[in-house]
CSV table of C-alpha atoms in Angstrom, one decimal:
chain,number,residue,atom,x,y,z
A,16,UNK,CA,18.2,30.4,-23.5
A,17,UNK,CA,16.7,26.9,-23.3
A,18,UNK,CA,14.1,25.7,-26.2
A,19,UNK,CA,12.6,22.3,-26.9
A,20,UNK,CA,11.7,21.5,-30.3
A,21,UNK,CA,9.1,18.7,-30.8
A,22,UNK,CA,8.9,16.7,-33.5
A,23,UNK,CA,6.8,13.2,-35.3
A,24,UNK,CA,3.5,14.3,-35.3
A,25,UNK,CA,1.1,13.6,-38.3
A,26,UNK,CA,-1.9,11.8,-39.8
A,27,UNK,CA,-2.2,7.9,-39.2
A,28,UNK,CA,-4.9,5.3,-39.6
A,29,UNK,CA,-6.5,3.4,-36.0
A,30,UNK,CA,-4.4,1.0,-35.0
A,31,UNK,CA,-1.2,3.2,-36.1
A,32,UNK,CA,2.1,3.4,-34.5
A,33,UNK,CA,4.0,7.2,-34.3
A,34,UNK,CA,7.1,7.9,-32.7
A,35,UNK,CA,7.5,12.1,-30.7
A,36,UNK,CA,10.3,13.5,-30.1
A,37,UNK,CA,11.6,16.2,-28.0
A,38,UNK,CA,15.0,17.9,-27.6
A,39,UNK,CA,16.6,20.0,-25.6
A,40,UNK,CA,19.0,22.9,-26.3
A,41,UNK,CA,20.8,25.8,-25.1
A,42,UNK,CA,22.9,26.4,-22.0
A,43,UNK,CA,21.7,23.6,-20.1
A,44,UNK,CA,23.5,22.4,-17.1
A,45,UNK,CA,21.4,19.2,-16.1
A,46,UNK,CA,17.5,18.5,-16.5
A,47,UNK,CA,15.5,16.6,-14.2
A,48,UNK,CA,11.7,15.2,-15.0
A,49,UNK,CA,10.6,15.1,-18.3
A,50,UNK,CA,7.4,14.8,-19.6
A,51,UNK,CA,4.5,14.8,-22.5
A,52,UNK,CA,0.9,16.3,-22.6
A,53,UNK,CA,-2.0,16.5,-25.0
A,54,UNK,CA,-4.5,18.7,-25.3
A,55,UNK,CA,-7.4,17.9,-27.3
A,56,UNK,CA,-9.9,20.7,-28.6
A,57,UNK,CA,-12.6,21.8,-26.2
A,58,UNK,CA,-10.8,20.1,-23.2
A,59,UNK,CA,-8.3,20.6,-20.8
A,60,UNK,CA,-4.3,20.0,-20.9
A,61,UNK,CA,-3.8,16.1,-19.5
A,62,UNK,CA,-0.5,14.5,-18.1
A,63,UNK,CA,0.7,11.6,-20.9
A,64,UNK,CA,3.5,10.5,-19.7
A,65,UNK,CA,6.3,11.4,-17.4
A,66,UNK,CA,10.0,10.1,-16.6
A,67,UNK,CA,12.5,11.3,-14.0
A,68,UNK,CA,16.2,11.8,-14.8
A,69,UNK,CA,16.7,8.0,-13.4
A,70,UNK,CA,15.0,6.0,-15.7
A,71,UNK,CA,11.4,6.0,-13.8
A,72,UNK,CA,8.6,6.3,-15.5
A,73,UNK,CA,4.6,7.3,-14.9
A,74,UNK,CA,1.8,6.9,-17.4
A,75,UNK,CA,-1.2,7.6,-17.9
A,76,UNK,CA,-4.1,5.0,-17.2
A,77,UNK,CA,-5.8,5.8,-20.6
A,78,UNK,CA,-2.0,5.4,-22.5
A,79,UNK,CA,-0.9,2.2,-20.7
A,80,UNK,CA,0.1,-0.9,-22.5
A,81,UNK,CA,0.1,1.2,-25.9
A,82,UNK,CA,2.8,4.7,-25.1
A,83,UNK,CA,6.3,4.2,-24.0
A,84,UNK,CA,8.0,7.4,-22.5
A,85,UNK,CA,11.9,7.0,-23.0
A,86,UNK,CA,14.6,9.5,-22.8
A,87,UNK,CA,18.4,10.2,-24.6
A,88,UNK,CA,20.1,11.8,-21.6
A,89,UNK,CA,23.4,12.4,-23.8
A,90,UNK,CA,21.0,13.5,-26.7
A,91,UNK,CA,19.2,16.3,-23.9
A,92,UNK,CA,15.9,13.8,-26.0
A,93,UNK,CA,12.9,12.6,-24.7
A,94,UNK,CA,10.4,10.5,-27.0
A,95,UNK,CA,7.0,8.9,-26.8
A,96,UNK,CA,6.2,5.6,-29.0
A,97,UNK,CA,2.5,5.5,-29.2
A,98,UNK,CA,0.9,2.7,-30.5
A,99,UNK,CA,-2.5,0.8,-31.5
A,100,UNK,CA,-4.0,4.7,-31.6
A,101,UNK,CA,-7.3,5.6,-31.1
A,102,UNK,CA,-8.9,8.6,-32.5
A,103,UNK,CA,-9.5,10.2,-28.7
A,104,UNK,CA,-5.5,10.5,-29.1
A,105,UNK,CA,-6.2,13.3,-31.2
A,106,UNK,CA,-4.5,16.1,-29.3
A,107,UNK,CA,-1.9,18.8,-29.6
A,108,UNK,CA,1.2,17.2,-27.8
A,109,UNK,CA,3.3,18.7,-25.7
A,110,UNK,CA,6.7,18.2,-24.2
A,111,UNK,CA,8.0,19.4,-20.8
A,112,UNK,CA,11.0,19.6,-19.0
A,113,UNK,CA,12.5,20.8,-15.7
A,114,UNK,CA,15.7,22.0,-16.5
A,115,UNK,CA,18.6,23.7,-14.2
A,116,UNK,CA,20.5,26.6,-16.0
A,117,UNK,CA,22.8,29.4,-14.4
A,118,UNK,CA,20.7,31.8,-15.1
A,119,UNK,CA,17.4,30.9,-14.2
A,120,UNK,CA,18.1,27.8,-12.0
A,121,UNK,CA,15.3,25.0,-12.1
A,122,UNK,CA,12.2,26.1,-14.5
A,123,UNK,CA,10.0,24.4,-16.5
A,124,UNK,CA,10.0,24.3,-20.0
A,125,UNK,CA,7.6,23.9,-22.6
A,126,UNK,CA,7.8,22.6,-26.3
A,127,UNK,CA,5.5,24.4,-29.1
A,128,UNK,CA,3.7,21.1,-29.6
A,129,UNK,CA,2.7,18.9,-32.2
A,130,UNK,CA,-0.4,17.6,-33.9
A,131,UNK,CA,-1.3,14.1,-33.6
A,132,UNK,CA,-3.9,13.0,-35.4
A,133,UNK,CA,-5.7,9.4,-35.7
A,134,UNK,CA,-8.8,9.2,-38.1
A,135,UNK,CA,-9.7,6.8,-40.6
């Protein structure tokens, strides 16, 4: 069994800095891409931010300059540092991951997500 357990989310002012993280467990023998996506009420899930077992990263246009996408590869971790927030990064945030096990092979994997919001 593979889960991924999010965690960082909260309440914080515009302008705000918060730091998600994501880990990995269970009876994993590598993981590939990695990734984080929000979904905001009324609207659809979007691509955050993304970053390949090598160190590469992809961003959204709308996240750029203010979210960093990292990962841990010892700690099976990814994390997101978002600053200078805006209030339409209020979403539910979710982590992804492809992830190679014996008894499934590759599959993608999602977190339980976390609330982020930014409000005044």
């Amino acid at each position: 069994q593979v889960q991924l357990v999010e965690s960082g989310g909260g309440l914080v002012q515009p302008g705000g800095s918060l730091r998600l993280s994501c880990a990995a467990s269970g009876s994993i023998v590598s993981i590939n891409d990695m990734g984080w996506y929000r979904q905001a009420p009324g609207k659809q899930r979007e691509l955050v931010a993304e970053i390949t077992s090598g160190g590469r990263t992809n961003l959204a246009d709308s996240v750029k300059g203010r979210f960093t996408i990292s990962r841990d590869n010892a700690k099976n971790t990814v994390y997101l540092q978002m600053n200078s927030l805006k209030p339409e990064d209020t979403a539910v945030y979710y982590c992804n991951a492809v992830i190679w096990t014996r008894s499934r092979g590759d599959y993608l994997y999602w977190g339980q997500g976390t609330q982020v919001t930014v409000s005044s």
